[in-house]
XYZ file of C-alpha atoms in Angstrom:
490
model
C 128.490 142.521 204.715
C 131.497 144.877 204.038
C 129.825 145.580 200.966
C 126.913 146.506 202.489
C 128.654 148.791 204.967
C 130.278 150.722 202.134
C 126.896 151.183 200.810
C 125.645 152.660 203.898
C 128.317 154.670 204.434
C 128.097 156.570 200.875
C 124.191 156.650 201.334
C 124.788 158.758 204.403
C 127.271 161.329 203.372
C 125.046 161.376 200.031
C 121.878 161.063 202.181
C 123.573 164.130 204.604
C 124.176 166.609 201.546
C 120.494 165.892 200.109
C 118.273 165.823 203.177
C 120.582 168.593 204.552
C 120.291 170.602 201.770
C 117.119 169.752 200.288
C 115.437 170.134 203.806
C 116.491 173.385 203.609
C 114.997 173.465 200.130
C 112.242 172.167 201.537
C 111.702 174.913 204.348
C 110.859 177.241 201.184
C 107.863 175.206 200.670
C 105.520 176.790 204.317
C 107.159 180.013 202.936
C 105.679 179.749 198.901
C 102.199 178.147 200.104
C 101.330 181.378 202.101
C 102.829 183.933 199.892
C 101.840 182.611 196.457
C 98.043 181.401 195.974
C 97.170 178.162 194.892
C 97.503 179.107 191.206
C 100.639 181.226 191.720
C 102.081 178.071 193.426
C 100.471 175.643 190.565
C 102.695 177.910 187.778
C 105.458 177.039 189.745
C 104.731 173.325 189.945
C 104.117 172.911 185.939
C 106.930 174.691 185.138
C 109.091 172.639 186.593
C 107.273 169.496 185.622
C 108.727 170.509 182.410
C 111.897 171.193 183.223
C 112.417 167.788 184.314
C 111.218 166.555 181.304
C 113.688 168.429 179.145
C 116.360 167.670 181.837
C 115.919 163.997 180.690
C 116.604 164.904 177.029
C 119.598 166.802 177.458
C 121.454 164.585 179.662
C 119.827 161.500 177.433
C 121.034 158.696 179.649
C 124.493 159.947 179.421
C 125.329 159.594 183.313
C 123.997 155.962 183.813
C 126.408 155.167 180.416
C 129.791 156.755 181.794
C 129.409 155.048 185.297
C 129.227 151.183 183.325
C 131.621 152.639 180.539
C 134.294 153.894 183.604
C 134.186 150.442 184.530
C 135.657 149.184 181.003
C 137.665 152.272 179.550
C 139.812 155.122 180.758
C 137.178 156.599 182.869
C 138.586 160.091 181.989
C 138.189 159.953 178.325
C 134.191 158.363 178.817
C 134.253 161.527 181.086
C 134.639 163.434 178.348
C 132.758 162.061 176.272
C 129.693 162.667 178.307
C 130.043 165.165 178.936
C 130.622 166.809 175.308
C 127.502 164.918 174.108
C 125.571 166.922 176.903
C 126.735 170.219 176.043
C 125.745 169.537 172.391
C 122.463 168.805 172.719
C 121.968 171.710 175.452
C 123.588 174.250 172.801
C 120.922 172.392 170.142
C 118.063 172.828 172.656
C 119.324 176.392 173.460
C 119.370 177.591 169.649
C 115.583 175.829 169.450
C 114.641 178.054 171.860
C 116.333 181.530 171.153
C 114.505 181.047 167.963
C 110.819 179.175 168.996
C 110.962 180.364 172.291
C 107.915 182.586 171.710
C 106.042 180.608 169.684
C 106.303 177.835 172.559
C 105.683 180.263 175.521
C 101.860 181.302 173.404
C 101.517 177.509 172.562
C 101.297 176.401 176.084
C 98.977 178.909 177.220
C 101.762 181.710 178.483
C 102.691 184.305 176.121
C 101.929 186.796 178.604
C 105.007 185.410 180.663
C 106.972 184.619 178.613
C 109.752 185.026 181.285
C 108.916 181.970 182.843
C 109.631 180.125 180.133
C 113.195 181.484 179.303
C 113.942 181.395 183.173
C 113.289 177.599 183.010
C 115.386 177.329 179.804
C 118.261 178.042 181.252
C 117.881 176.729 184.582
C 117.803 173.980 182.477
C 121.149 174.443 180.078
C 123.047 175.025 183.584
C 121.581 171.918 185.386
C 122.169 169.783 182.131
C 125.939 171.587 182.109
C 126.489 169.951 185.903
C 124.887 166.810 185.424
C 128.155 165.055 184.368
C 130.669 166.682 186.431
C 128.347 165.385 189.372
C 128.402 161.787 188.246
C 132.618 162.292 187.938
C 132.428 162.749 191.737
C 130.056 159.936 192.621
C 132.017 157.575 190.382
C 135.539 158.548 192.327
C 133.689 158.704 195.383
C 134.215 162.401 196.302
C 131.452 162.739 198.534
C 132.268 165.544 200.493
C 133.017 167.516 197.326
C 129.673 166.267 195.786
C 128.044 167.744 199.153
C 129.581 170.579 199.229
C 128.592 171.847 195.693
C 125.093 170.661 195.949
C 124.384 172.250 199.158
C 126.218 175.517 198.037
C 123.407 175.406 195.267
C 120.628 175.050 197.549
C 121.538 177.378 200.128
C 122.190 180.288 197.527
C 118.521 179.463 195.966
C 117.277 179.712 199.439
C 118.983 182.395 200.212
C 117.823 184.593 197.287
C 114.414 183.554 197.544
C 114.143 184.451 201.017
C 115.746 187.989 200.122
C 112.874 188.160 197.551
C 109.586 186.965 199.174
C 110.662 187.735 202.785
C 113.290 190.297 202.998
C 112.699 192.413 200.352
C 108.223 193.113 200.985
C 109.366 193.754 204.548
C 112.096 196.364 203.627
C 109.510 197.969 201.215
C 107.131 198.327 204.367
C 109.159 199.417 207.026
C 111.282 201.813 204.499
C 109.185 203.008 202.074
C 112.384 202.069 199.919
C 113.146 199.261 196.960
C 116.392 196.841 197.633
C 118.318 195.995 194.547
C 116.569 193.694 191.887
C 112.880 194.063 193.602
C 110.869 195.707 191.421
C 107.925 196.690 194.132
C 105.690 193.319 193.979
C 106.082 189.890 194.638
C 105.759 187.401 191.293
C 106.457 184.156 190.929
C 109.280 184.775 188.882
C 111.864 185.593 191.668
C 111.548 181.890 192.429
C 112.939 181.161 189.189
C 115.939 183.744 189.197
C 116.838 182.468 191.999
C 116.725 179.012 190.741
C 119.125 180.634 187.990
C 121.386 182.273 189.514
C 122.046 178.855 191.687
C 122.681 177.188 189.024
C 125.142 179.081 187.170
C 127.391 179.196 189.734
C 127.255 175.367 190.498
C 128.223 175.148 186.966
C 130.619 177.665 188.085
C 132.049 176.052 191.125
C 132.570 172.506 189.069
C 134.796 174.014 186.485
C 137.681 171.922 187.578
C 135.556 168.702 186.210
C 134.507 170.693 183.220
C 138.239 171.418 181.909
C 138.166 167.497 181.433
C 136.815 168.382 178.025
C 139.804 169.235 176.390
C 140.308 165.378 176.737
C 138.821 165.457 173.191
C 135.835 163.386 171.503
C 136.457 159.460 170.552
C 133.842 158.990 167.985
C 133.757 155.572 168.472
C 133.863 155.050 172.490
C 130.636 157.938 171.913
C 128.704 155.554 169.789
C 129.044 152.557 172.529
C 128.444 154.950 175.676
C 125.167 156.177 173.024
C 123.999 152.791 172.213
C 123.730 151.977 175.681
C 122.093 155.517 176.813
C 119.738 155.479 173.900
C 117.522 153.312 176.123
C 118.238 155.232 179.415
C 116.670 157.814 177.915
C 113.690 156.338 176.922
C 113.727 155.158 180.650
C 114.392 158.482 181.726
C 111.411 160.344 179.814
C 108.937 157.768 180.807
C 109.949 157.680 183.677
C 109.356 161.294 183.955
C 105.887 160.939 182.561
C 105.127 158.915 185.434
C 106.483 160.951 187.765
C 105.418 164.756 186.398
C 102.991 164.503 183.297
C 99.525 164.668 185.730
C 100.757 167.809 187.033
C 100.955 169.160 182.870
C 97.446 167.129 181.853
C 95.688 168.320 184.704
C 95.386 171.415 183.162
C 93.886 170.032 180.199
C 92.127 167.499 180.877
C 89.811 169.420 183.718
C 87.348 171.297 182.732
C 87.721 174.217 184.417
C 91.206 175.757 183.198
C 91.691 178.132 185.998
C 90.280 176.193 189.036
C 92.898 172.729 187.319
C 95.782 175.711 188.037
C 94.910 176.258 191.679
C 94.495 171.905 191.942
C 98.323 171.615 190.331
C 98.904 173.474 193.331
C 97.053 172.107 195.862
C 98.885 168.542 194.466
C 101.946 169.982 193.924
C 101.921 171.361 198.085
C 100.788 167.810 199.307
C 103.492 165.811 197.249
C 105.609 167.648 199.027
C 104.801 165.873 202.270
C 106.557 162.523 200.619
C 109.902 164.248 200.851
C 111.098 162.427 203.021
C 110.644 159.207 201.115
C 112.217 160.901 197.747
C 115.085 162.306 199.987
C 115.907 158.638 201.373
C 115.572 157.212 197.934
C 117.598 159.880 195.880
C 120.303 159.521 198.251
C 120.140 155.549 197.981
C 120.215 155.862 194.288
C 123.338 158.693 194.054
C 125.512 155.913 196.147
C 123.802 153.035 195.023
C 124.393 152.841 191.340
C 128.202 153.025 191.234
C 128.472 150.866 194.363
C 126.418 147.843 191.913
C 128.558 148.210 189.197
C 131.899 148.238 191.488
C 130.619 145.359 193.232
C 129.583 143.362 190.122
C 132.763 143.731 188.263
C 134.807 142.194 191.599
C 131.635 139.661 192.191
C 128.540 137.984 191.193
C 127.510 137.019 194.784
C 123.879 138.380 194.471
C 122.667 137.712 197.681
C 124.423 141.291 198.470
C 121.150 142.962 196.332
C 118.894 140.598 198.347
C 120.198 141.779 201.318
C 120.182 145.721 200.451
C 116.201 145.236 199.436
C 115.369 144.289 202.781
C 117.163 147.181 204.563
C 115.518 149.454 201.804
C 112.119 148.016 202.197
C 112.090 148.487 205.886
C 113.402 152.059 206.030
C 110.741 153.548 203.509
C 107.906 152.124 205.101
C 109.460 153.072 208.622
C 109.658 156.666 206.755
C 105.711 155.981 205.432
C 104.351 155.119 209.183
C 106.280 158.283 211.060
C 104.981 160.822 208.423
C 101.349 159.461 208.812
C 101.125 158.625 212.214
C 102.394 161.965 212.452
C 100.822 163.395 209.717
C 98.994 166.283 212.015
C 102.643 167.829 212.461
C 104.020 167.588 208.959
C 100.824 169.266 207.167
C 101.972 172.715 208.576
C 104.505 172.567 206.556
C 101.693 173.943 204.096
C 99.600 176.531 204.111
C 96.202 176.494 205.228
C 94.385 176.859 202.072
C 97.166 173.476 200.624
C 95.620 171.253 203.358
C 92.586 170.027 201.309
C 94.722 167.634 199.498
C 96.584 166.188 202.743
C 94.221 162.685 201.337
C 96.689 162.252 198.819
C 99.665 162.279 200.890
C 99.560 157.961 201.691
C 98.872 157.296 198.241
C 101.960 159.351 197.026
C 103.843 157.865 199.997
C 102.934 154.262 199.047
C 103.896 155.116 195.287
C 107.385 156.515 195.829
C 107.786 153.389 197.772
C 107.111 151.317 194.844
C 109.375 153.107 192.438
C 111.981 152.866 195.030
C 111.910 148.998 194.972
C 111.532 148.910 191.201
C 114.610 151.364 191.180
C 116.778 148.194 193.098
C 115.159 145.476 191.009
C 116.136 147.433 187.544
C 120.031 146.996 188.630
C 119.073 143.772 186.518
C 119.066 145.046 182.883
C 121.721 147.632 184.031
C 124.039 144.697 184.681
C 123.432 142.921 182.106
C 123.876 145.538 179.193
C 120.101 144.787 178.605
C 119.040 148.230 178.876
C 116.622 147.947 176.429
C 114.315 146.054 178.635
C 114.393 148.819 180.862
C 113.134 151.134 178.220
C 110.386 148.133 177.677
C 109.337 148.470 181.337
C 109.458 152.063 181.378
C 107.278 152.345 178.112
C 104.563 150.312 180.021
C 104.517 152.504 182.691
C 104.139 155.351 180.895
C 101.171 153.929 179.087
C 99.673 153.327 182.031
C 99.760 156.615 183.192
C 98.928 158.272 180.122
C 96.099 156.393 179.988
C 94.526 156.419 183.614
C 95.359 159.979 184.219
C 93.050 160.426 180.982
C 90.201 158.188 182.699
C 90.628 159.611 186.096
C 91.782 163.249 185.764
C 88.197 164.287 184.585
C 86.608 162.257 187.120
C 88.403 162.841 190.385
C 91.116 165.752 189.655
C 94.146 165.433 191.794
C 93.190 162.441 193.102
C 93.257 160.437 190.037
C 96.406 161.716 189.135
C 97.827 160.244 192.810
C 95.553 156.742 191.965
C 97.176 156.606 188.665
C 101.300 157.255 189.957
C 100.428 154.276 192.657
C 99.166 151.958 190.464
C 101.901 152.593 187.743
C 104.675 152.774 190.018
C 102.980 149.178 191.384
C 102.991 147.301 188.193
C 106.620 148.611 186.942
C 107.956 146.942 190.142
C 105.632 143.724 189.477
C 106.751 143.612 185.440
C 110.549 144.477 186.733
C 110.871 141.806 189.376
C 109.093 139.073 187.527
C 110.880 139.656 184.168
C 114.346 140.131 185.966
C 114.798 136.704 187.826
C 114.480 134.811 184.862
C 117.024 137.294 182.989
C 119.005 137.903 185.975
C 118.033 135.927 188.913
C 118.391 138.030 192.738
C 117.060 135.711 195.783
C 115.353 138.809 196.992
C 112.948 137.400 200.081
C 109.407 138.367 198.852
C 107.295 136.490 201.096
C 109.787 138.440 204.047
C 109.254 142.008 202.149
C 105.760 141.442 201.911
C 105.050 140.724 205.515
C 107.055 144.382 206.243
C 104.434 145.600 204.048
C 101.646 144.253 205.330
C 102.710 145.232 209.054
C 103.120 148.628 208.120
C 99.597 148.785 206.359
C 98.176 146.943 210.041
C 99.966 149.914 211.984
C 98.669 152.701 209.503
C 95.029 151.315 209.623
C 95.236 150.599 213.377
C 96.296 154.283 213.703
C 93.166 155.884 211.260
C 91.030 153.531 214.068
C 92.454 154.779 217.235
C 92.691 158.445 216.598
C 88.129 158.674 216.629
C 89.023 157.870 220.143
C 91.971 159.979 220.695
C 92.020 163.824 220.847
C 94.221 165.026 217.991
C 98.168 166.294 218.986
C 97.066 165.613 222.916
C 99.749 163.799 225.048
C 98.205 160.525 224.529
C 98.023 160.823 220.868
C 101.570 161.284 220.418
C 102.462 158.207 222.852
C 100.227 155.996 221.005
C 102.324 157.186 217.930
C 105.549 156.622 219.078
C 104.438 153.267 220.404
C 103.367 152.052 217.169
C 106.599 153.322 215.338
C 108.867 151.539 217.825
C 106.423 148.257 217.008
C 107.589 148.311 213.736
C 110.991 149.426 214.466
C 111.668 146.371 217.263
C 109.395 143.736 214.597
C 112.406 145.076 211.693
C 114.995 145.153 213.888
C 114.043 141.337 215.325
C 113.496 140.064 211.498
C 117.295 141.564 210.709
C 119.084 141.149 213.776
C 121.616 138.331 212.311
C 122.465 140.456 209.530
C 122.510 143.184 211.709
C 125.059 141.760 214.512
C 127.272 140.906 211.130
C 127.090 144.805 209.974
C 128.547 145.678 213.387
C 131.351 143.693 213.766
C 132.432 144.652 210.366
């Protein structure tokens, strides 16, 4: 239960620095559906689809390798290591660019931006540049540092794109006079300078961690740390296809090229609303991963993952049934004309839950230097996505691309659990997990039943939505509350 604890505790201060900060982030998001139209705002959402493709490539598995690597060799020279094979193949992917970069910017349909393309370029050398100095700090458990630096990022891209959208128009109005860098009209491009300009000076502010490569390159340590990436990129990128490839189809697979634009960002808006979700799990994940190696290396007790499921299960579909039963207060967080596609919002809820639980079943193949099978799972989801987005896309639009994420994001966690306990056997509690599930689904469809009777955001509304949370809540709470008396003594 100590264990446990520890985990908790690091999935705060990780879970304070991201929801803090990416709240914030998030704030931008009412902001850039009312200024930007719903093909303004779909640019922005394909564009950085494909930056976190490319982010996938240039870090190629690399930070997954030095936290298992760290636990075997000096953890300083696997540091280094990393983090000279990421700045090779960002300086590769950079000289690509500087000489295709035009070609590419025609190719997918915007050679008369092509400024959006080399803003995402090297939004992307910068972020690749910080990825291992950030996995240095989660490995020696420097939270606060780790915190500090991300939110630093975050508030400086707010900052500047709140000078640019909000600041800078209304200056121009009242004063008949430009401020620096505002060239008279708002374009979608601020949003990526200031992107940039975050980004090179997190890269700026970890420069202590990037001296570390002066430690020098072991040829041989690289080709272990690579053979054991190699798959975790292959997880990565499919795992990125699952995640952001509807958003780049969509365009071509509907038929109506400009309308698809304005539906990327109508989908785009509305996956916003599952932030909550993707905060909880990103900050699980950032403290989870070097917490299961530590703890594997000192023990194999594995009731400890069991144990950390059910806590998981039960706070991401607490997180599900307060962002629908209260879904009539989180949809202004988009504008108006973004509120067409608030249908979506359970299905992408329900998804990100899936991926979460196939994110603590994988610690499996991690364990077990069988990360291979990982890249097996991952290749099946991608498939499936590939595949239904093709089927559905044309049929239903957004929709099917929000069908097709659930459903893959379902069977990777049904191919990952089943194929894991007889590789690596957990005694996770389905039939308990399940149950969860199947209370939370009761609550939701109990809730889509009430509210014909109910007048929308009146006092009785919100009581009956409260009620129903705290049902859930007291049911968890009464299902844990052995394991829970233990985590408070300790």
């Amino acid at each position: 239960m100590n264990q446990i604890k520890k985990l908790a505790g690091q999935t705060v201060v990780y879970g304070l620095s991201s929801i803090g900060g990416r709240f914030l982030n998030y704030l931008l998001v009412p902001i850039l559906t009312r200024v930007f139209t719903q093909t303004e705002f779909g640019i922005n959402v394909e564009f950085y689809a494909y930056i976190s493709f490319f982010n996938i490539i240039l870090t190629h598995g690399m930070e997954t390798s030095f936290f298992r690597f760290a636990q075997k060799d000096n953890s300083m020279s696997v540091f280094a290591n990393a983090l000279i094979s990421v700045v090779g193949a960002t300086l590769g992917f950079l000289i690509i660019f500087l000489f295709a970069g035009n070609f590419i910017s025609n190719a997918i349909g915007f050679g008369s931006h092509p400024e959006y393309l080399w803003y995402s370029v090297f939004i992307l050398a910068f972020d690749a540049l910080s990825a291992i100095p950030f996995a240095l700090l989660r490995q020696q458990n420097k939270g606060l540092r780790f915190a500090l630096i991300k939110n630093a990022n975050i508030l400086i891209n707010v900052a500047l794109t709140l000078y640019f959208l909000v600041l800078c128009p209304f200056w121009q109005r009242q004063y008949h006079t430009l401020l620096p860098f505002f060239y008279g009209h708002i374009e979608i491009s601020y949003v990526f300078a200031a992107n940039l300009f975050a980004s090179i000076v997190t890269s700026c502010l970890l420069y202590k961690e990037l001296l570390f490569i002066k430690l020098g390159f072991d040829k041989t340590l690289w080709r272990k740390m690579f053979a054991y990436a190699l798959p975790m990129l292959f997880v990565g990128f499919a795992g990125m296809i699952n995640e952001t490839l509807d958003r780049v189809l969509l365009r071509y697979l509907w038929p109506d090229k400009a309308q698809a634009i304005a539906m990327n960002g109508i989908y785009g808006a509305n996956y916003k609303l599952s932030i909550l979700i993707t905060l909880f799990i990103q900050a699980f994940k950032y403290a989870a991963e070097p917490f299961f190696f530590s703890h594997a290396k000192i023990s194999d007790k594995r009731e400890i993952y069991a144990d950390v499921m059910n806590y998981f299960v039960l706070i991401c579909l607490f997180i599900f049934l307060l962002v629908m039963l209260f879904i009539n207060f989180f949809k202004d967080f988009i504008g108006p004309s973004f509120q067409e596609g608030l249908h979506v919002v359970p299905i992408l809820l329900m998804a990100n839950i899936f991926l979460g639980i196939y994110y603590n079943i994988s610690i499996w193949y991690k364990l077990s230097d069988q990360t291979n099978k990982g890249a097996v799972i991952s290749l099946i989801g991608a498939i499936i996505t590939i595949v239904l987005n093709v089927i559905l896309i044309p049929k239903m639009g957004y929709t099917g691309c929000a069908y097709a994420t659930l459903i893959c994001y379902f069977m990777m966690m049904i191919i990952g659990y089943m194929w894991g306990q007889k590789v690596y056997p957990i005694p996770y509690k389905t039939i308990k997990l399940a149950l969860y599930g199947i209370l939370a689904m009761f609550i939701f469809t109990l809730n889509i039943l009430i509210k014909k009777y109910v007048e929308p955001n009146s006092v009785a509304d919100i009581l009956i939505h409260i009620v129903l949370l705290l049902i859930f809540a007291g049911v968890g709470i009464f299902a844990e509350r052995k394991s829970i008396k233990l985590f408070i003594k300790q």
